[in-house]
PDB file of C-alpha atoms in Angstrom:
ATOM      1  CA  MET A 228       0.000   0.000   0.000  1.00 85.00           C
ATOM      2  CA  LYS A 229       1.380   3.385  -1.011  1.00 87.00           C
ATOM      3  CA  ILE A 230       0.162   6.788   0.201  1.00 91.00           C
ATOM      4  CA  GLU A 231       0.604   9.998  -1.837  1.00 88.00           C
ATOM      5  CA  LYS A 232      -0.463  13.392  -0.483  1.00 87.00           C
ATOM      6  CA  LEU A 233      -2.005  15.410  -3.328  1.00 87.00           C
ATOM      7  CA  THR A 234      -3.152  18.436  -1.308  1.00 87.00           C
ATOM      8  CA  GLU A 235      -3.796  19.222   2.338  1.00 85.00           C
ATOM      9  CA  ASN A 236      -7.286  17.770   1.943  1.00 87.00           C
ATOM     10  CA  LYS A 237      -6.702  15.018  -0.592  1.00 87.00           C
ATOM     11  CA  ILE A 238      -4.583  11.877  -0.773  1.00 90.00           C
ATOM     12  CA  ARG A 239      -4.194   8.999  -3.174  1.00 85.00           C
ATOM     13  CA  VAL A 240      -3.805   5.434  -1.926  1.00 87.00           C
ATOM     14  CA  ILE A 241      -2.439   2.805  -4.279  1.00 85.00           C
ATOM     15  CA  VAL A 242      -3.366  -0.733  -3.295  1.00 82.00           C
ATOM     16  CA  ASN A 243      -1.970  -3.866  -4.919  1.00 81.00           C
ATOM     17  CA  SER A 244      -3.512  -7.320  -5.278  1.00 77.00           C
ATOM     18  CA  GLU A 245      -1.736  -8.588  -2.177  1.00 80.00           C
ATOM     19  CA  ASP A 246      -3.312  -5.840  -0.046  1.00 79.00           C
ATOM     20  CA  LEU A 247      -6.746  -6.818  -1.345  1.00 75.00           C
ATOM     21  CA  LYS A 248      -6.098 -10.499  -0.768  1.00 77.00           C
ATOM     22  CA  ASN A 249      -5.006  -9.872   2.815  1.00 79.00           C
ATOM     23  CA  ASN A 250      -8.364  -8.182   3.424  1.00 76.00           C
ATOM     24  CA  ASN A 251     -10.410 -10.803   1.521  1.00 75.00           C
ATOM     25  CA  LEU A 252     -11.488  -8.201  -1.010  1.00 74.00           C
ATOM     26  CA  ASP A 253     -11.752  -7.877  -4.752  1.00 68.00           C
ATOM     27  CA  TYR A 254     -12.873  -5.166  -7.201  1.00 63.00           C
ATOM     28  CA  GLN A 255     -16.531  -6.219  -7.222  1.00 64.00           C
ATOM     29  CA  THR A 256     -16.760  -6.318  -3.422  1.00 68.00           C
ATOM     30  CA  ILE A 257     -15.376  -2.800  -3.055  1.00 64.00           C
ATOM     31  CA  MET A 258     -17.634  -1.376  -5.760  1.00 61.00           C
ATOM     32  CA  GLU A 259     -20.851  -3.066  -4.681  1.00 62.00           C
ATOM     33  CA  LYS A 260     -20.461  -3.549  -0.915  1.00 60.00           C
ATOM     34  CA  PRO A 261     -18.345  -0.694   0.469  1.00 56.00           C
ATOM     35  CA  ILE A 262     -19.346  -1.399   4.078  1.00 46.00           C
ATOM     36  CA  GLU A 263     -17.662  -4.810   3.886  1.00 45.00           C
ATOM     37  CA  SER A 264     -14.426  -3.137   2.815  1.00 52.00           C
ATOM     38  CA  GLN A 265     -14.426  -0.602   5.639  1.00 64.00           C
ATOM     39  CA  LYS A 266     -11.556  -2.355   7.439  1.00 75.00           C
ATOM     40  CA  LEU A 267      -9.263  -1.629   4.496  1.00 77.00           C
ATOM     41  CA  PHE A 268     -10.340   2.023   4.459  1.00 78.00           C
ATOM     42  CA  LEU A 269      -9.562   2.363   8.154  1.00 81.00           C
ATOM     43  CA  GLU A 270      -6.132   0.855   7.544  1.00 83.00           C
ATOM     44  CA  MET A 271      -5.614   3.450   4.809  1.00 85.00           C
ATOM     45  CA  LEU A 272      -6.590   6.301   7.120  1.00 87.00           C
ATOM     46  CA  LEU A 273      -4.304   5.123   9.897  1.00 87.00           C
ATOM     47  CA  LYS A 274      -1.400   4.730   7.507  1.00 88.00           C
ATOM     48  CA  ALA A 275      -2.091   8.153   5.940  1.00 90.00           C
ATOM     49  CA  GLU A 276      -2.198   9.802   9.356  1.00 89.00           C
ATOM     50  CA  LYS A 277       1.101   8.232  10.337  1.00 89.00           C
ATOM     51  CA  GLU A 278       3.008   8.733   7.084  1.00 91.00           C
ATOM     52  CA  VAL A 279       1.748  12.041   5.649  1.00 90.00           C
ATOM     53  CA  GLY A 280      -0.140  13.702   8.517  1.00 89.00           C
ATOM     54  CA  PHE A 281      -3.556  13.321   6.898  1.00 89.00           C
ATOM     55  CA  TYR A 282      -5.935  13.562   9.866  1.00 86.00           C
ATOM     56  CA  THR A 283      -9.604  12.712   9.260  1.00 82.00           C
ATOM     57  CA  GLU A 284     -11.249  12.601  12.667  1.00 78.00           C
ATOM     58  CA  GLY A 285     -14.374  14.786  12.697  1.00 75.00           C
ATOM     59  CA  TYR A 286     -14.445  15.288   8.908  1.00 78.00           C
ATOM     60  CA  LYS A 287     -16.641  13.973   6.123  1.00 81.00           C
ATOM     61  CA  LEU A 288     -14.748  11.867   3.620  1.00 80.00           C
ATOM     62  CA  LEU A 289     -15.362  11.183  -0.049  1.00 81.00           C
ATOM     63  CA  VAL A 290     -13.644   8.070  -1.369  1.00 77.00           C
ATOM     64  CA  GLU A 291     -13.326   7.553  -5.130  1.00 76.00           C
ATOM     65  CA  ALA A 292     -11.969   4.280  -6.458  1.00 72.00           C
ATOM     66  CA  PHE A 293     -10.918   2.884  -9.819  1.00 71.00           C
ATOM     67  CA  SER A 294      -8.815   0.054 -11.181  1.00 68.00           C
ATOM     68  CA  SER A 295      -5.722   1.138 -13.103  1.00 63.00           C
ATOM     69  CA  SER A 296      -4.543  -0.417 -16.349  1.00 57.00           C
ATOM     70  CA  ASP A 297      -1.612  -2.142 -14.608  1.00 61.00           C
ATOM     71  CA  GLY A 298      -3.780  -4.055 -12.130  1.00 64.00           C
ATOM     72  CA  LEU A 299      -3.538  -1.704  -9.179  1.00 74.00           C
ATOM     73  CA  PHE A 300      -6.475  -0.330  -7.235  1.00 77.00           C
ATOM     74  CA  VAL A 301      -6.369   3.447  -6.740  1.00 80.00           C
ATOM     75  CA  PHE A 302      -8.337   5.316  -4.065  1.00 81.00           C
ATOM     76  CA  THR A 303      -8.627   9.080  -3.852  1.00 84.00           C
ATOM     77  CA  ILE A 304      -9.729  10.246  -0.413  1.00 86.00           C
ATOM     78  CA  THR A 305     -10.939  13.827  -0.082  1.00 86.00           C
ATOM     79  CA  LYS A 306     -11.477  15.475   3.281  1.00 82.00           C
ATOM     80  CA  TYR A 307     -14.116  18.199   3.549  1.00 73.00           C
ATOM     81  CA  VAL A 308     -12.984  21.264   5.449  1.00 64.00           C
ATOM     82  CA  GLU A 309     -16.394  21.658   7.038  1.00 54.00           C
ATOM     83  CA  LYS A 310     -16.754  19.583  10.206  1.00 45.00           C
ATOM     84  CA  ALA A 311     -18.858  16.484   9.774  1.00 42.00           C
ATOM     85  CA  THR A 312     -22.049  15.890  11.699  1.00 44.00           C
ATOM     86  CA  THR A 313     -21.841  12.130  11.209  1.00 43.00           C
ATOM     87  CA  SER A 314     -19.283   9.559  12.187  1.00 46.00           C
ATOM     88  CA  PRO A 315     -16.083   9.899  10.143  1.00 45.00           C
ATOM     89  CA  ASN A 316     -15.989   6.130   9.766  1.00 47.00           C
ATOM     90  CA  LYS A 317     -19.156   6.121   7.651  1.00 45.00           C
ATOM     91  CA  LEU A 318     -17.490   6.569   4.310  1.00 46.00           C
ATOM     92  CA  LYS A 319     -19.188   7.320   1.039  1.00 48.00           C
ATOM     93  CA  VAL A 320     -17.661   5.443  -1.877  1.00 46.00           C
ATOM     94  CA  THR A 321     -18.196   6.789  -5.363  1.00 44.00           C
ATOM     95  CA  PRO A 322     -17.095   4.221  -7.949  1.00 44.00           C
ATOM     96  CA  LYS A 323     -15.004   5.894 -10.599  1.00 44.00           C
ATOM     97  CA  LYS A 324     -14.955   4.273 -14.004  1.00 39.00           C
ATOM     98  CA  LYS A 325     -11.691   3.335 -15.565  1.00 40.00           C
ATOM     99  CA  ILE A 326     -10.239   6.218 -17.579  1.00 41.00           C
ATOM    100  CA  LYS A 327     -11.711   6.132 -21.070  1.00 44.00           C
ATOM    101  CA  ASN A 328     -10.321   7.389 -24.372  1.00 54.00           C
ATOM    102  CA  VAL A 329      -6.867   8.123 -22.969  1.00 69.00           C
ATOM    103  CA  ASN A 330      -4.377   7.074 -25.612  1.00 75.00           C
ATOM    104  CA  PRO A 331      -0.889   6.819 -24.072  1.00 73.00           C
ATOM    105  CA  LYS A 332       0.570   6.631 -27.590  1.00 84.00           C
ATOM    106  CA  SER A 333      -0.859   9.979 -28.675  1.00 88.00           C
ATOM    107  CA  THR A 334       1.623  12.835 -29.004  1.00 93.00           C
ATOM    108  CA  ILE A 335      -1.081  15.424 -28.269  1.00 93.00           C
ATOM    109  CA  SER A 336      -3.377  15.545 -25.254  1.00 94.00           C
ATOM    110  CA  THR A 337      -5.653  18.330 -24.054  1.00 95.00           C
ATOM    111  CA  TYR A 338      -7.213  18.287 -20.587  1.00 95.00           C
ATOM    112  CA  ARG A 339     -10.098  20.357 -19.276  1.00 94.00           C
ATOM    113  CA  PHE A 340     -10.052  21.954 -15.796  1.00 94.00           C
ATOM    114  CA  SER A 341     -13.248  23.400 -14.343  1.00 89.00           C
ATOM    115  CA  SER A 342     -11.348  26.183 -12.574  1.00 91.00           C
ATOM    116  CA  PHE A 343      -7.897  27.685 -12.193  1.00 92.00           C
ATOM    117  CA  GLU A 344      -7.907  26.447  -8.585  1.00 90.00           C
ATOM    118  CA  GLU A 345      -8.167  22.847  -9.829  1.00 91.00           C
ATOM    119  CA  PHE A 346      -5.187  23.448 -12.099  1.00 93.00           C
ATOM    120  CA  CYS A 347      -3.233  24.721  -9.080  1.00 92.00           C
ATOM    121  CA  GLU A 348      -4.219  21.645  -7.067  1.00 90.00           C
ATOM    122  CA  PHE A 349      -3.003  19.487  -9.947  1.00 92.00           C
ATOM    123  CA  CYS A 350       0.339  21.328  -9.959  1.00 92.00           C
ATOM    124  CA  THR A 351       0.628  20.664  -6.243  1.00 90.00           C
ATOM    125  CA  ALA A 352       0.018  16.952  -6.818  1.00 89.00           C
ATOM    126  CA  ILE A 353       2.676  16.820  -9.547  1.00 90.00           C
ATOM    127  CA  HIS A 354       5.087  18.670  -7.289  1.00 89.00           C
ATOM    128  CA  ASN A 355       4.482  16.118  -4.527  1.00 85.00           C
ATOM    129  CA  THR A 356       4.950  13.233  -6.964  1.00 79.00           C
ATOM    130  CA  THR A 357       8.632  13.929  -7.546  1.00 70.00           C
ATOM    131  CA  ARG A 358       9.155  11.125 -10.067  1.00 80.00           C
ATOM    132  CA  ILE A 359       7.073  12.946 -12.711  1.00 87.00           C
ATOM    133  CA  GLN A 360       9.119  15.560 -14.586  1.00 88.00           C
ATOM    134  CA  SER A 361       6.999  17.590 -17.008  1.00 89.00           C
ATOM    135  CA  LYS A 362       9.986  18.550 -19.185  1.00 88.00           C
ATOM    136  CA  GLN A 363      10.634  14.891 -19.867  1.00 92.00           C
ATOM    137  CA  LEU A 364       6.963  14.239 -20.568  1.00 93.00           C
ATOM    138  CA  ALA A 365       6.352  16.755 -23.369  1.00 94.00           C
ATOM    139  CA  LYS A 366       8.268  19.394 -25.301  1.00 93.00           C
ATOM    140  CA  ASN A 367       5.671  21.997 -24.461  1.00 95.00           C
ATOM    141  CA  ILE A 368       2.766  22.256 -22.038  1.00 96.00           C
ATOM    142  CA  ALA A 369       0.490  25.288 -22.332  1.00 96.00           C
ATOM    143  CA  LEU A 370      -2.543  26.545 -20.435  1.00 96.00           C
ATOM    144  CA  TYR A 371      -5.333  28.325 -22.336  1.00 96.00           C
ATOM    145  CA  LEU A 372      -8.667  29.818 -21.306  1.00 94.00           C
ATOM    146  CA  PHE A 373     -11.622  29.252 -23.649  1.00 93.00           C
ATOM    147  CA  ASN A 374     -15.311  29.751 -22.860  1.00 91.00           C
ATOM    148  CA  ASN A 375     -14.564  30.158 -19.147  1.00 90.00           C
ATOM    149  CA  THR A 376     -12.776  26.798 -19.088  1.00 93.00           C
ATOM    150  CA  TYR A 377      -9.060  26.141 -18.623  1.00 95.00           C
ATOM    151  CA  TYR A 378      -7.337  23.758 -21.015  1.00 96.00           C
ATOM    152  CA  LEU A 379      -3.919  22.198 -20.549  1.00 97.00           C
ATOM    153  CA  ILE A 380      -2.349  21.373 -23.907  1.00 97.00           C
ATOM    154  CA  LEU A 381       0.473  18.836 -24.037  1.00 96.00           C
ATOM    155  CA  SER A 382       2.364  18.870 -27.340  1.00 95.00           C
ATOM    156  CA  ASN A 383       5.016  16.492 -28.686  1.00 95.00           C
ATOM    157  CA  ILE A 384       4.494  14.032 -25.854  1.00 95.00           C
ATOM    158  CA  ASN A 385       7.239  11.505 -25.231  1.00 94.00           C
ATOM    159  CA  THR A 386       5.119   8.361 -25.454  1.00 92.00           C
ATOM    160  CA  ASP A 387       8.014   6.269 -24.115  1.00 91.00           C
ATOM    161  CA  TYR A 388       8.311   8.345 -20.959  1.00 92.00           C
ATOM    162  CA  THR A 389       8.648   5.962 -18.004  1.00 89.00           C
ATOM    163  CA  TYR A 390       6.011   7.668 -15.863  1.00 88.00           C
ATOM    164  CA  ILE A 391       3.481   8.579 -18.538  1.00 89.00           C
ATOM    165  CA  HIS A 392       0.812   6.335 -16.973  1.00 85.00           C
ATOM    166  CA  ALA A 393       1.475   7.865 -13.562  1.00 86.00           C
ATOM    167  CA  PHE A 394       0.993  11.313 -15.105  1.00 91.00           C
ATOM    168  CA  TYR A 395      -2.325  10.363 -16.714  1.00 89.00           C
ATOM    169  CA  SER A 396      -3.472   8.800 -13.457  1.00 85.00           C
ATOM    170  CA  THR A 397      -2.624  11.989 -11.549  1.00 88.00           C
ATOM    171  CA  ILE A 398      -4.206  14.447 -13.957  1.00 92.00           C
ATOM    172  CA  SER A 399      -7.398  12.358 -14.124  1.00 87.00           C
ATOM    173  CA  GLU A 400      -7.994  13.253 -10.455  1.00 86.00           C
ATOM    174  CA  PHE A 401      -8.289  16.950 -11.304  1.00 91.00           C
ATOM    175  CA  ALA A 402      -9.249  17.255 -14.974  1.00 91.00           C
ATOM    176  CA  SER A 403     -11.036  15.425 -17.767  1.00 90.00           C
ATOM    177  CA  LEU A 404      -9.625  14.489 -21.142  1.00 90.00           C
ATOM    178  CA  ALA A 405     -10.897  16.905 -23.785  1.00 90.00           C
ATOM    179  CA  SER A 406      -9.176  15.638 -26.915  1.00 90.00           C
ATOM    180  CA  HIS A 407      -6.159  14.029 -28.553  1.00 90.00           C
ATOM    181  CA  SER A 408      -6.897  16.021 -31.714  1.00 90.00           C
ATOM    182  CA  GLU A 409      -4.525  18.446 -33.431  1.00 91.00           C
ATOM    183  CA  THR A 410      -7.600  20.264 -34.769  1.00 92.00           C
ATOM    184  CA  PHE A 411      -8.937  20.864 -31.258  1.00 92.00           C
ATOM    185  CA  LYS A 412      -5.529  22.090 -30.163  1.00 93.00           C
ATOM    186  CA  MET A 413      -5.367  24.577 -33.063  1.00 94.00           C
ATOM    187  CA  LYS A 414      -8.860  25.820 -32.219  1.00 93.00           C
ATOM    188  CA  LEU A 415      -7.738  26.635 -28.692  1.00 94.00           C
ATOM    189  CA  LEU A 416      -4.565  28.326 -29.916  1.00 93.00           C
ATOM    190  CA  GLU A 417      -6.576  30.449 -32.345  1.00 93.00           C
ATOM    191  CA  HIS A 418      -9.603  31.362 -30.241  1.00 93.00           C
ATOM    192  CA  GLY A 419      -8.474  30.816 -26.662  1.00 93.00           C
ATOM    193  CA  LYS A 420      -6.687  33.192 -24.329  1.00 94.00           C
ATOM    194  CA  PRO A 421      -3.122  32.131 -23.493  1.00 94.00           C
ATOM    195  CA  ILE A 422      -2.515  31.972 -19.753  1.00 94.00           C
ATOM    196  CA  MET A 423       0.838  30.184 -19.854  1.00 94.00           C
ATOM    197  CA  LYS A 424       2.187  29.565 -23.349  1.00 93.00           C
ATOM    198  CA  ARG A 425       5.084  27.386 -22.229  1.00 91.00           C
ATOM    199  CA  ASN A 426       6.038  25.200 -19.279  1.00 92.00           C
ATOM    200  CA  ALA A 427       2.589  25.619 -17.698  1.00 95.00           C
ATOM    201  CA  ILE A 428       3.061  22.952 -15.035  1.00 94.00           C
ATOM    202  CA  GLU A 429       6.471  24.232 -13.926  1.00 92.00           C
ATOM    203  CA  THR A 430       5.133  27.795 -13.895  1.00 92.00           C
ATOM    204  CA  GLY A 431       2.121  26.695 -11.878  1.00 91.00           C
ATOM    205  CA  ILE A 432       4.386  24.935  -9.382  1.00 89.00           C
ATOM    206  CA  LYS A 433       6.641  27.968  -9.091  1.00 88.00           C
ATOM    207  CA  TYR A 434       3.963  30.614  -8.605  1.00 86.00           C
ATOM    208  CA  PHE A 435       0.607  29.028  -7.780  1.00 82.00           C
ATOM    209  CA  LEU A 436       1.062  26.003  -5.537  1.00 76.00           C
ATOM    210  CA  ALA A 437      -2.212  25.194  -3.774  1.00 52.00           C
TER     211      ALA A 437
END
């Protein structure tokens, strides 16, 4: 089991098949009968508190879960700032479908953020996941604003980059895939407002960490 702190109020827990086996769980059990998998969640919370200082007592928790392409089970646990009125151990699990339409062999990817704050939270997560280096991922990464929506455009992606799947897994927690199309990219470049024309992730980390 591996814990990654994305923001002060959000962590990601990566669980392997051995962790599931030790708790007599499988994918279907977690998705359909979350109460039966509560022991595993409590183990996650205890480990997160110990390793990354993620304290959950007295807070509502939202737990999202999906199965990654390499056979791992990934949980994203979000802590609400507002104090909970119910027991913190009563967790709400929202099944999250496996990422669709992401083509790791595409050299162009555009992701949609609902707000600039979400982009900043994403930059924080990338900063905390030190193995992902944006300069090694793509030759250019730009942020554009179009129709009140922020788009992150990755151009000339290195499809052989070692941590490309880790990057897609991370960004999927904060944004949705908009397109792999060159045409869509050109539309944004022509009609959108440039916020960061180059090195958007590094610039976001430098100036706008959440």
